[in-house]
Short mmCIF file of C-alpha atoms in Angstrom, two decimals:
data_model
loop_
_atom_site.label_atom_id
_atom_site.label_comp_id
_atom_site.label_asym_id
_atom_site.label_seq_id
_atom_site.Cartn_x
_atom_site.Cartn_y
_atom_site.Cartn_z
CA MET K 1 243.63 -14.78 210.19
CA ARG K 2 243.51 -18.32 211.64
CA PRO K 3 240.99 -17.45 214.38
CA PHE K 4 238.37 -16.58 211.70
CA VAL K 5 238.62 -19.94 209.78
CA PRO K 6 236.27 -21.83 212.08
CA GLY K 7 233.67 -19.07 211.59
CA ILE K 8 233.99 -19.16 207.81
CA GLN K 9 233.65 -22.88 207.89
CA ARG K 10 230.53 -22.78 210.06
CA GLY K 11 228.98 -20.17 207.65
CA ALA K 12 229.74 -22.46 204.80
CA VAL K 13 228.17 -25.46 206.42
CA LEU K 14 224.95 -23.50 207.29
CA LEU K 15 224.74 -22.23 203.61
CA LEU K 16 225.11 -25.75 202.42
CA LEU K 17 222.48 -27.11 204.81
CA THR K 18 220.06 -24.35 203.69
CA LEU K 19 220.56 -25.18 199.99
CA VAL K 20 220.02 -28.93 200.70
CA GLU K 21 216.74 -28.09 202.66
CA LEU K 22 215.36 -26.01 199.84
CA ALA K 23 216.12 -28.76 197.32
CA SER K 24 214.41 -31.34 199.47
CA PRO K 25 210.61 -32.37 199.43
CA SER K 26 210.43 -30.54 202.90
CA GLY K 27 211.28 -27.37 201.14
CA VAL K 28 208.42 -27.37 198.77
CA SER K 29 204.81 -26.26 199.23
CA ALA K 30 202.62 -28.11 201.73
CA GLY K 31 200.94 -31.12 200.20
CA ALA K 32 203.35 -31.43 197.31
CA TRP K 33 203.62 -34.79 195.67
CA GLU K 34 207.04 -36.67 195.72
CA GLY K 35 208.92 -33.32 196.10
CA TYR K 36 207.05 -31.65 193.18
CA GLY K 37 204.90 -28.57 193.49
CA ARG K 38 201.41 -28.63 192.46
CA SER K 39 199.55 -26.36 189.97
CA VAL K 40 196.50 -24.26 190.66
CA PRO K 41 193.68 -24.36 187.98
CA LYS K 42 193.95 -21.55 185.47
CA PRO K 43 191.04 -20.46 183.33
CA ARG K 44 193.09 -20.52 180.12
CA TYR K 45 195.18 -23.34 178.83
CA GLU K 46 198.16 -21.04 177.97
CA GLN K 47 198.33 -19.86 181.61
CA ASP K 48 198.89 -23.29 183.03
CA GLU K 49 202.46 -24.61 183.46
CA GLY K 50 201.58 -27.80 181.55
CA ALA K 51 200.57 -26.09 178.28
CA ASN K 52 202.66 -27.18 175.37
CA PHE K 53 201.83 -25.93 171.87
CA GLN K 54 204.58 -28.35 170.43
CA TYR K 55 202.79 -31.38 171.95
CA ARG K 56 202.87 -34.28 169.49
CA PHE K 57 199.28 -35.76 169.38
CA GLY K 58 198.58 -39.42 169.10
CA VAL K 59 198.28 -41.96 171.89
CA HIS K 60 200.35 -45.06 171.26
CA GLU K 61 201.03 -46.43 174.75
CA ALA K 62 199.35 -47.13 177.95
CA PHE K 63 200.15 -48.14 181.55
CA THR K 64 199.57 -51.73 182.22
CA PRO K 65 197.01 -53.24 182.73
CA TYR K 66 194.85 -50.61 180.74
CA ARG K 67 193.59 -51.55 177.23
CA ASP K 68 191.23 -49.51 174.95
CA PRO K 69 187.82 -51.05 174.35
CA ASP K 70 186.80 -52.25 170.89
CA ARG K 71 186.49 -49.21 168.84
CA SER K 72 183.65 -50.88 166.69
CA GLU K 73 181.44 -50.59 169.67
CA ALA K 74 181.39 -46.83 169.29
CA GLU K 75 181.42 -46.35 165.53
CA SER K 76 177.73 -46.76 165.03
CA LEU K 77 176.60 -44.49 167.78
CA PRO K 78 175.06 -41.11 166.96
CA ASP K 79 177.64 -38.56 165.83
CA PRO K 80 177.31 -35.33 167.87
CA LEU K 81 179.03 -33.34 165.24
CA LEU K 82 175.97 -33.74 163.03
CA ASP K 83 173.80 -31.68 165.37
CA PRO K 84 173.72 -28.17 163.97
CA ALA K 85 173.38 -26.87 167.61
CA PHE K 86 177.08 -27.61 168.15
CA SER K 87 178.35 -25.98 164.93
CA SER K 88 180.54 -23.53 166.95
CA TYR K 89 182.38 -26.40 168.71
CA ARG K 90 185.47 -28.15 167.24
CA LEU K 91 185.83 -30.84 169.82
CA ILE K 92 183.08 -32.92 171.63
CA VAL K 93 183.92 -35.31 174.49
CA ILE K 94 181.17 -37.71 175.58
CA VAL K 95 181.47 -39.26 179.04
CA ASN K 96 179.08 -42.08 179.43
CA LYS K 97 178.13 -43.39 182.95
CA ALA K 98 175.48 -46.19 182.17
CA ASP K 99 174.71 -48.57 179.45
CA ASP K 100 172.19 -47.07 177.09
CA ALA K 101 171.10 -47.64 173.46
CA PHE K 102 171.72 -44.00 172.54
CA TRP K 103 174.91 -43.36 174.61
CA GLY K 104 176.52 -46.83 174.30
CA ARG K 105 178.54 -48.79 176.76
CA SER K 106 178.85 -47.62 180.40
CA GLN K 107 182.03 -46.09 181.73
CA THR K 108 183.43 -45.00 178.42
CA LEU K 109 184.70 -41.75 176.88
CA ARG K 110 184.47 -40.79 173.16
CA VAL K 111 186.31 -37.88 171.47
CA TYR K 112 184.98 -36.30 168.24
CA ARG K 113 186.94 -33.75 166.34
CA ARG K 114 185.26 -31.70 163.64
CA GLY K 115 186.56 -32.72 160.14
CA GLU K 116 187.67 -36.20 161.42
CA GLY K 117 184.69 -37.66 163.40
CA LEU K 118 185.43 -40.13 166.21
CA ILE K 119 189.10 -40.14 167.01
CA TYR K 120 189.27 -41.85 170.44
CA TYR K 121 187.19 -44.43 172.42
CA TRP K 122 188.50 -45.03 175.88
CA LEU K 123 187.59 -46.77 179.25
CA ILE K 124 187.00 -44.44 182.21
CA SER K 125 185.72 -44.47 185.79
CA THR K 126 183.16 -42.04 187.10
CA GLY K 127 181.80 -41.26 190.58
CA ILE K 128 180.58 -43.93 193.08
CA PRO K 129 177.02 -43.74 194.59
CA GLY K 130 176.79 -40.68 196.63
CA PHE K 131 179.52 -38.87 194.59
CA GLU K 132 178.04 -39.29 191.09
CA THR K 133 179.63 -37.31 188.36
CA PRO K 134 177.12 -34.64 187.39
CA SER K 135 175.22 -35.20 184.04
CA GLY K 136 174.66 -32.62 181.38
CA TYR K 137 176.39 -30.37 178.83
CA PHE K 138 179.48 -28.35 179.92
CA ILE K 139 182.42 -26.35 178.76
CA PRO K 140 185.93 -26.35 180.17
CA GLN K 141 186.34 -24.14 183.20
CA GLY K 142 190.03 -24.59 184.13
CA PHE K 143 193.32 -26.37 183.52
CA SER K 144 195.82 -27.78 186.03
CA TYR K 145 198.41 -30.21 184.86
CA ARG K 146 199.67 -31.19 188.45
CA HIS K 147 196.72 -30.71 190.61
CA TRP K 148 196.31 -32.16 193.99
CA SER K 149 193.10 -33.07 195.82
CA GLY K 150 193.13 -31.54 199.39
CA PRO K 151 190.20 -33.71 200.78
CA TYR K 152 191.41 -37.02 199.29
CA ASP K 153 195.22 -36.32 199.44
CA ALA K 154 195.69 -37.70 195.92
CA PRO K 155 197.13 -36.44 192.50
CA MET K 156 194.88 -35.26 189.79
CA LEU K 157 197.34 -34.81 186.89
CA TRP K 158 196.26 -33.33 183.58
CA SER K 159 192.96 -31.95 185.03
CA VAL K 160 190.39 -30.31 182.85
CA PHE K 161 187.79 -28.88 185.17
CA PHE K 162 184.31 -28.56 183.76
CA THR K 163 182.02 -27.93 186.72
CA GLY K 164 183.12 -26.78 190.28
CA GLY K 165 185.83 -29.04 191.38
CA VAL K 166 184.88 -31.86 189.06
CA SER K 167 187.46 -32.65 186.30
CA LEU K 168 188.64 -35.04 183.73
CA HIS K 169 192.07 -36.24 184.92
CA SER K 170 194.71 -38.89 185.10
CA SER K 171 194.23 -42.20 186.86
CA LEU K 172 197.85 -43.37 187.48
CA ASP K 173 197.44 -45.66 190.44
CA ARG K 174 197.79 -49.34 189.30
CA ASP K 175 194.69 -50.38 191.37
CA ALA K 176 192.67 -47.57 189.76
CA LEU K 177 193.80 -48.63 186.36
CA TYR K 178 192.14 -52.08 186.93
CA GLN K 179 188.97 -50.21 187.83
CA LEU K 180 188.60 -48.26 184.49
CA GLY K 181 185.55 -49.43 182.67
CA ARG K 182 183.38 -49.41 185.83
CA ALA K 183 182.33 -46.81 188.49
CA ALA K 184 184.85 -47.45 191.13
CA ASP K 185 186.71 -44.97 193.36
CA SER K 186 186.02 -41.52 191.88
CA HIS K 187 184.47 -38.90 194.26
CA GLY K 188 182.79 -37.21 191.21
CA CYS K 189 185.77 -36.72 188.67
CA VAL K 190 186.20 -38.66 185.55
CA HIS K 191 189.36 -40.89 185.78
CA VAL K 192 191.27 -41.43 182.46
CA GLU K 193 194.45 -43.53 181.76
CA ASP K 194 197.45 -41.21 182.25
CA HIS K 195 198.66 -41.00 178.59
CA ARG K 196 195.11 -40.46 177.47
CA ALA K 197 194.41 -37.77 180.20
CA GLU K 198 197.46 -35.87 178.88
CA GLU K 199 196.27 -36.04 175.38
CA LEU K 200 192.84 -34.88 176.30
CA TYR K 201 194.24 -31.97 178.28
CA HIS K 202 196.18 -30.78 175.19
CA LEU K 203 193.23 -31.48 172.80
CA VAL K 204 190.83 -29.38 174.83
CA GLY K 205 193.48 -26.71 175.54
CA GLN K 206 194.30 -26.27 171.85
CA SER K 207 190.68 -26.57 170.55
CA GLY K 208 190.46 -22.86 170.13
CA TYR K 209 189.02 -19.98 172.38
CA GLY K 210 186.40 -17.60 171.13
CA LEU K 211 182.64 -17.00 170.74
CA ILE K 212 180.55 -20.16 170.98
CA ASP K 213 176.83 -20.87 171.08
CA GLN K 214 175.84 -21.34 174.81
CA ILE K 215 174.23 -24.81 175.30
CA GLY K 216 171.67 -25.52 177.99
CA ARG K 217 173.11 -27.83 180.48
CA HIS K 218 170.00 -29.95 181.05
CA ASN K 219 168.62 -30.13 177.55
CA GLY K 220 171.55 -29.77 175.15
CA ARG K 221 169.77 -27.04 173.08
CA PRO K 222 171.05 -23.47 172.32
CA VAL K 223 170.26 -20.84 174.87
CA ARG K 224 168.30 -18.06 173.18
CA ALA K 225 168.64 -14.23 173.53
CA GLY K 226 165.46 -13.11 171.91
CA LYS K 227 165.31 -14.98 168.59
CA ALA K 228 169.10 -15.38 168.25
CA ARG K 229 171.41 -17.93 169.91
CA LYS K 230 173.25 -16.59 172.93
CA LYS K 231 176.92 -16.27 172.47
CA ILE K 232 179.52 -16.70 175.15
CA SER K 233 183.36 -16.74 175.09
CA GLY K 234 184.91 -20.08 175.80
CA TYR K 235 186.89 -23.07 174.55
CA ARG K 236 185.37 -24.76 171.46
CA THR K 237 184.98 -27.93 173.27
CA LEU K 238 181.72 -29.32 174.51
CA ILE K 239 181.73 -31.89 177.31
CA ILE K 240 178.66 -34.08 177.56
CA VAL K 241 178.16 -36.25 180.63
CA ALA K 242 175.52 -38.93 179.92
CA PRO K 243 172.91 -40.11 180.43
CA THR K 244 171.27 -36.81 179.78
CA ALA K 245 168.97 -35.36 177.13
CA HIS K 246 169.77 -36.55 173.69
CA TYR K 247 171.31 -34.33 171.02
CA SER K 248 169.98 -34.43 167.52
CA GLN K 249 170.96 -37.22 165.13
CA ALA K 250 172.08 -36.58 161.64
CA GLY K 251 170.76 -33.03 161.67
CA GLU K 252 167.17 -34.05 162.77
CA ILE K 253 165.05 -31.66 164.78
CA SER K 254 165.44 -32.37 168.48
CA ASP K 255 162.80 -34.38 170.30
CA SER K 256 159.87 -32.13 171.08
CA SER K 257 160.02 -33.44 174.65
CA GLN K 258 163.17 -31.52 175.04
CA PRO K 259 162.23 -27.80 175.03
CA GLU K 260 164.77 -25.07 174.22
CA GLU K 261 166.32 -23.13 177.00
CA PRO K 262 163.93 -20.21 177.74
CA ALA K 263 164.55 -17.06 175.67
CA GLU K 264 165.47 -14.02 177.41
CA PRO K 265 162.77 -11.32 177.49
CA ALA K 266 162.09 -9.70 174.16
CA GLY K 267 163.53 -6.34 173.91
CA ALA K 268 166.22 -6.87 176.50
CA VAL K 269 169.42 -5.05 175.86
CA GLN K 270 172.30 -7.34 175.20
CA ALA K 271 175.69 -6.07 175.80
CA PRO K 272 178.22 -7.52 173.24
CA PRO K 273 180.57 -10.08 174.88
CA GLU K 274 184.16 -9.11 175.38
CA PRO K 275 186.54 -11.18 173.32
CA ASP K 276 188.27 -12.77 176.23
CA ALA K 277 185.42 -12.57 178.77
CA ARG K 278 184.09 -15.73 180.36
CA ASP K 279 180.33 -16.18 180.86
CA THR K 280 181.07 -18.90 183.46
CA PRO K 281 181.76 -18.71 187.15
CA ASP K 282 185.31 -17.73 188.13
CA PRO K 283 187.20 -20.62 189.74
CA PRO K 284 186.75 -20.55 193.41
CA ALA K 285 189.73 -19.36 195.65
CA ASN K 286 189.96 -22.64 197.37
CA TYR K 287 190.29 -24.84 194.27
CA LEU K 288 193.04 -26.93 196.03
CA ASP K 289 190.54 -27.97 198.56
CA LEU K 290 188.10 -29.35 195.95
CA PHE K 291 187.94 -32.87 194.41
#
Protein backbone atom coordinates (compact mmCIF):
# COMPACT_ATOMS: atom_id res chain seq x y z
CA MET A 1 0.00 0.00 0.00
CA ARG A 2 2.96 2.36 0.54
CA PRO A 3 3.44 3.10 -3.20
CA PHE A 4 -0.08 4.62 -3.28
CA VAL A 5 0.42 7.08 -0.42
CA PRO A 6 2.06 9.83 -2.53
CA GLY A 7 -0.81 9.71 -5.03
CA ILE A 8 -3.38 10.02 -2.24
CA GLN A 9 -1.48 12.95 -0.77
CA ARG A 10 -1.31 14.72 -4.14
CA GLY A 11 -5.02 14.22 -4.61
CA ALA A 12 -5.74 15.69 -1.18
CA VAL A 13 -3.55 18.72 -1.91
CA LEU A 14 -5.27 19.33 -5.25
CA LEU A 15 -8.68 19.11 -3.59
CA LEU A 16 -7.60 21.57 -0.90
CA LEU A 17 -6.26 24.02 -3.49
CA THR A 18 -9.52 23.79 -5.42
CA LEU A 19 -11.56 24.58 -2.30
CA VAL A 20 -9.33 27.54 -1.47
CA GLU A 21 -9.68 28.90 -5.01
CA LEU A 22 -13.47 28.65 -4.89
CA ALA A 23 -13.51 30.47 -1.55
CA SER A 24 -11.22 33.27 -2.76
CA PRO A 25 -12.28 36.48 -4.59
CA SER A 26 -10.90 35.07 -7.86
CA GLY A 27 -13.47 32.31 -7.62
CA VAL A 28 -16.50 34.61 -7.67
CA SER A 29 -18.21 36.14 -10.68
CA ALA A 30 -16.29 38.68 -12.73
CA GLY A 31 -16.56 42.20 -11.42
CA ALA A 32 -17.46 41.16 -7.89
CA TRP A 33 -16.75 43.60 -5.09
CA GLU A 34 -14.28 42.61 -2.34
CA GLY A 35 -15.01 38.94 -2.89
CA TYR A 36 -18.79 39.30 -2.81
CA GLY A 37 -21.07 38.50 -5.69
CA ARG A 38 -23.34 41.12 -7.12
CA SER A 39 -27.09 41.09 -7.57
CA VAL A 40 -29.02 41.63 -10.79
CA PRO A 41 -32.11 43.89 -10.61
CA LYS A 42 -35.37 42.06 -10.02
CA PRO A 43 -38.76 43.61 -10.87
CA ARG A 44 -40.16 42.55 -7.48
CA TYR A 45 -38.66 43.32 -4.07
CA GLU A 46 -39.29 39.83 -2.70
CA GLN A 47 -37.26 38.33 -5.57
CA ASP A 48 -34.12 40.26 -4.65
CA GLU A 49 -31.63 38.70 -2.24
CA GLY A 50 -31.69 41.82 -0.04
CA ALA A 51 -35.44 41.67 0.70
CA ASN A 52 -36.14 41.44 4.42
CA PHE A 53 -39.68 41.57 5.78
CA GLN A 54 -38.29 41.56 9.33
CA TYR A 55 -36.29 44.74 8.69
CA ARG A 56 -36.54 47.18 11.60
CA PHE A 57 -37.33 50.63 10.24
CA GLY A 58 -35.86 53.79 11.67
CA VAL A 59 -32.55 55.45 10.72
CA HIS A 60 -30.52 56.32 13.81
CA GLU A 61 -26.95 56.43 12.51
CA ALA A 62 -24.90 57.69 9.58
CA PHE A 63 -21.41 57.32 8.22
CA THR A 64 -19.16 60.29 9.04
CA PRO A 65 -19.19 63.05 7.81
CA TYR A 66 -22.86 62.88 6.75
CA ARG A 67 -25.51 64.81 8.72
CA ASP A 68 -29.19 65.30 7.91
CA PRO A 69 -30.30 68.83 6.98
CA ASP A 70 -32.60 70.85 9.26
CA ARG A 71 -36.02 69.19 9.03
CA SER A 72 -37.79 72.53 9.51
CA GLU A 73 -36.71 73.48 5.97
CA ALA A 74 -39.07 70.83 4.57
CA GLU A 75 -42.02 70.97 6.94
CA SER A 76 -43.66 73.96 5.27
CA LEU A 77 -43.30 72.65 1.71
CA PRO A 78 -46.41 71.42 -0.17
CA ASP A 79 -47.49 67.96 0.97
CA PRO A 80 -47.90 65.62 -2.05
CA LEU A 81 -50.14 63.30 -0.05
CA LEU A 82 -52.86 65.95 -0.26
CA ASP A 83 -53.07 65.68 -4.04
CA PRO A 84 -56.08 63.43 -4.82
CA ALA A 85 -54.32 62.27 -7.99
CA PHE A 86 -51.92 60.30 -5.77
CA SER A 87 -54.54 58.62 -3.58
CA SER A 88 -53.52 55.11 -4.71
CA TYR A 89 -49.93 55.64 -3.52
CA ARG A 90 -48.75 54.94 0.02
CA LEU A 91 -45.21 56.31 -0.26
CA ILE A 92 -44.02 59.41 -2.12
CA VAL A 93 -40.32 60.18 -2.58
CA ILE A 94 -39.33 63.65 -3.80
CA VAL A 95 -35.83 64.15 -5.21
CA ASN A 96 -35.07 67.84 -5.72
CA LYS A 97 -32.20 68.92 -7.97
CA ALA A 98 -32.41 72.74 -7.78
CA ASP A 99 -33.41 75.50 -5.35
CA ASP A 100 -37.06 76.31 -5.94
CA ALA A 101 -39.83 77.96 -3.90
CA PHE A 102 -42.19 75.04 -4.51
CA TRP A 103 -39.71 72.15 -4.32
CA GLY A 104 -37.42 73.52 -1.63
CA ARG A 105 -33.67 73.20 -1.14
CA SER A 106 -31.57 71.70 -3.92
CA GLN A 107 -29.97 68.27 -3.62
CA THR A 108 -32.38 66.99 -1.00
CA LEU A 109 -34.76 64.04 -0.75
CA ARG A 110 -38.05 63.92 1.16
CA VAL A 111 -40.07 60.82 2.02
CA TYR A 112 -43.79 61.00 2.75
CA ARG A 113 -45.83 58.05 4.03
CA ARG A 114 -49.63 57.99 3.99
CA GLY A 115 -51.06 58.37 7.48
CA GLU A 116 -47.84 59.94 8.78
CA GLY A 117 -46.84 62.74 6.42
CA LEU A 118 -43.18 63.74 6.11
CA ILE A 119 -41.00 61.05 7.69
CA TYR A 120 -37.51 61.78 6.28
CA TYR A 121 -35.52 64.71 4.90
CA TRP A 122 -32.02 63.89 3.61
CA LEU A 123 -29.13 65.28 1.60
CA ILE A 124 -28.41 63.60 -1.75
CA SER A 125 -26.34 64.05 -4.89
CA THR A 126 -27.79 63.87 -8.40
CA GLY A 127 -26.18 63.90 -11.84
CA ILE A 128 -23.46 66.24 -13.00
CA PRO A 129 -23.90 68.36 -16.18
CA GLY A 130 -24.15 66.05 -19.15
CA PHE A 131 -25.42 63.22 -16.93
CA GLU A 132 -28.42 64.94 -15.33
CA THR A 133 -30.88 62.81 -13.40
CA PRO A 134 -34.09 62.78 -15.50
CA SER A 135 -36.99 64.82 -14.11
CA GLY A 136 -40.60 63.69 -13.84
CA TYR A 137 -42.93 61.24 -12.12
CA PHE A 138 -41.84 57.60 -11.90
CA ILE A 139 -42.62 54.31 -10.20
CA PRO A 140 -40.07 51.67 -9.09
CA GLN A 141 -38.82 49.40 -11.87
CA GLY A 142 -36.38 47.07 -10.11
CA PHE A 143 -34.47 46.23 -6.94
CA SER A 144 -30.82 45.21 -6.51
CA TYR A 145 -29.28 45.29 -3.05
CA ARG A 146 -25.69 44.63 -4.21
CA HIS A 147 -25.58 46.07 -7.69
CA TRP A 148 -22.41 46.91 -9.58
CA SER A 149 -21.93 49.56 -12.28
CA GLY A 150 -20.15 48.04 -15.27
CA PRO A 151 -19.21 51.30 -17.06
CA TYR A 152 -17.99 53.05 -13.89
CA ASP A 153 -16.73 50.01 -11.97
CA ALA A 154 -18.40 51.09 -8.75
CA PRO A 155 -20.84 49.64 -6.19
CA MET A 156 -24.50 50.65 -6.21
CA LEU A 157 -25.76 49.11 -2.98
CA TRP A 158 -29.47 49.12 -2.11
CA SER A 159 -30.49 50.19 -5.62
CA VAL A 160 -34.08 51.04 -6.49
CA PHE A 161 -34.24 51.58 -10.27
CA PHE A 162 -36.92 53.95 -11.51
CA THR A 163 -36.06 54.68 -15.17
CA GLY A 164 -33.69 52.67 -17.33
CA GLY A 165 -30.38 52.26 -15.50
CA VAL A 166 -31.00 55.21 -13.15
CA SER A 167 -31.56 54.37 -9.50
CA LEU A 168 -31.65 55.59 -5.94
CA HIS A 169 -28.66 53.93 -4.26
CA SER A 170 -26.07 54.06 -1.52
CA SER A 171 -23.15 56.47 -1.50
CA LEU A 172 -20.60 54.74 0.72
CA ASP A 173 -17.34 56.32 -0.43
CA ARG A 174 -16.02 58.87 2.11
CA ASP A 175 -15.31 61.48 -0.56
CA ALA A 176 -18.79 61.01 -2.02
CA LEU A 177 -20.33 61.50 1.44
CA TYR A 178 -18.73 64.95 1.54
CA GLN A 179 -20.47 65.72 -1.76
CA LEU A 180 -24.00 64.96 -0.57
CA GLY A 181 -26.03 68.14 -0.71
CA ARG A 182 -24.70 69.17 -4.10
CA ALA A 183 -24.56 67.70 -7.61
CA ALA A 184 -21.13 66.14 -7.63
CA ASP A 185 -20.07 62.79 -9.03
CA SER A 186 -23.22 60.98 -10.11
CA HIS A 187 -23.67 59.85 -13.70
CA GLY A 188 -27.44 60.16 -13.43
CA CYS A 189 -28.27 58.13 -10.33
CA VAL A 190 -29.34 59.60 -6.99
CA HIS A 191 -26.70 59.06 -4.28
CA VAL A 192 -28.03 58.54 -0.74
CA GLU A 193 -26.10 57.95 2.50
CA ASP A 194 -25.75 54.18 3.00
CA HIS A 195 -28.02 53.64 6.04
CA ARG A 196 -30.66 55.84 4.42
CA ALA A 197 -30.39 54.03 1.09
CA GLU A 198 -31.00 50.73 2.88
CA GLU A 199 -34.02 52.19 4.68
CA LEU A 200 -35.42 53.57 1.42
CA TYR A 201 -34.91 50.25 -0.38
CA HIS A 202 -37.07 48.47 2.23
CA LEU A 203 -39.63 51.28 2.48
CA VAL A 204 -40.25 51.15 -1.27
CA GLY A 205 -40.18 47.35 -1.42
CA GLN A 206 -42.69 47.03 1.39
CA SER A 207 -44.99 49.84 0.25
CA GLY A 208 -47.30 47.27 -1.32
CA TYR A 209 -47.88 46.02 -4.86
CA GLY A 210 -51.20 46.24 -6.68
CA LEU A 211 -53.34 48.42 -8.92
CA ILE A 212 -52.36 52.09 -8.94
CA ASP A 213 -53.35 55.12 -10.99
CA GLN A 214 -50.89 55.71 -13.80
CA ILE A 215 -49.37 59.18 -13.48
CA GLY A 216 -48.09 61.08 -16.51
CA ARG A 217 -44.33 61.44 -16.31
CA HIS A 218 -44.17 65.04 -17.49
CA ASN A 219 -47.26 66.62 -15.93
CA GLY A 220 -47.95 64.60 -12.80
CA ARG A 221 -51.61 64.10 -13.72
CA PRO A 222 -53.53 60.82 -13.99
CA VAL A 223 -53.51 59.16 -17.40
CA ARG A 224 -57.05 58.69 -18.68
CA ALA A 225 -58.62 55.67 -20.34
CA GLY A 226 -61.77 57.28 -21.70
CA LYS A 227 -63.27 59.13 -18.73
CA ALA A 228 -61.71 56.91 -16.09
CA ARG A 229 -58.19 56.91 -14.72
CA LYS A 230 -55.97 54.29 -16.27
CA LYS A 231 -54.90 51.61 -13.79
CA ILE A 232 -51.60 49.75 -13.89
CA SER A 233 -49.97 47.21 -11.60
CA GLY A 234 -46.97 48.39 -9.62
CA TYR A 235 -45.55 49.41 -6.28
CA ARG A 236 -47.53 51.98 -4.31
CA THR A 237 -44.56 54.34 -4.39
CA LEU A 238 -44.37 57.48 -6.49
CA ILE A 239 -40.88 58.88 -7.16
CA ILE A 240 -40.89 62.55 -8.17
CA VAL A 241 -37.67 64.04 -9.55
CA ALA A 242 -37.90 67.84 -9.49
CA PRO A 243 -37.98 70.48 -10.76
CA THR A 244 -40.90 69.27 -12.85
CA ALA A 245 -44.62 70.06 -13.20
CA HIS A 246 -46.16 70.91 -9.83
CA TYR A 247 -48.61 68.60 -8.13
CA SER A 248 -51.78 70.01 -6.55
CA GLN A 249 -51.54 71.68 -3.15
CA ALA A 250 -53.99 70.86 -0.38
CA GLY A 251 -56.42 69.22 -2.78
CA GLU A 252 -56.62 72.20 -5.16
CA ILE A 253 -57.29 71.72 -8.85
CA SER A 254 -54.03 71.55 -10.78
CA ASP A 255 -52.70 74.56 -12.65
CA SER A 256 -54.54 74.83 -15.97
CA SER A 257 -51.17 75.22 -17.68
CA GLN A 258 -50.54 71.57 -16.88
CA PRO A 259 -52.98 69.62 -19.11
CA GLU A 260 -53.96 66.08 -18.27
CA GLU A 261 -52.38 63.23 -20.16
CA PRO A 262 -54.40 62.68 -23.36
CA ALA A 263 -57.29 60.30 -22.97
CA GLU A 264 -57.29 57.13 -24.98
CA PRO A 265 -59.80 57.13 -27.87
CA ALA A 266 -63.41 56.83 -26.76
CA GLY A 267 -64.79 53.36 -27.23
CA ALA A 268 -61.39 51.73 -27.16
CA VAL A 269 -61.54 48.25 -25.68
CA GLN A 270 -59.57 48.09 -22.44
CA ALA A 271 -58.36 44.69 -21.34
CA PRO A 272 -58.42 44.32 -17.56
CA PRO A 273 -54.89 44.34 -16.10
CA GLU A 274 -53.50 41.13 -14.71
CA PRO A 275 -52.96 41.26 -10.92
CA ASP A 276 -49.20 40.87 -11.22
CA ALA A 277 -48.68 42.32 -14.68
CA ARG A 278 -46.39 45.33 -15.05
CA ASP A 279 -47.31 48.06 -17.50
CA THR A 280 -43.72 49.26 -17.52
CA PRO A 281 -40.79 48.10 -19.69
CA ASP A 282 -39.04 44.92 -18.65
CA PRO A 283 -35.52 45.41 -17.25
CA PRO A 284 -32.98 45.23 -20.09
CA ALA A 285 -30.91 42.07 -20.31
CA ASN A 286 -27.68 44.05 -19.88
CA TYR A 287 -28.65 45.77 -16.60
CA LEU A 288 -25.15 45.11 -15.23
CA ASP A 289 -23.71 47.37 -17.92
CA LEU A 290 -25.92 50.34 -17.03
CA PHE A 291 -25.30 53.14 -14.53
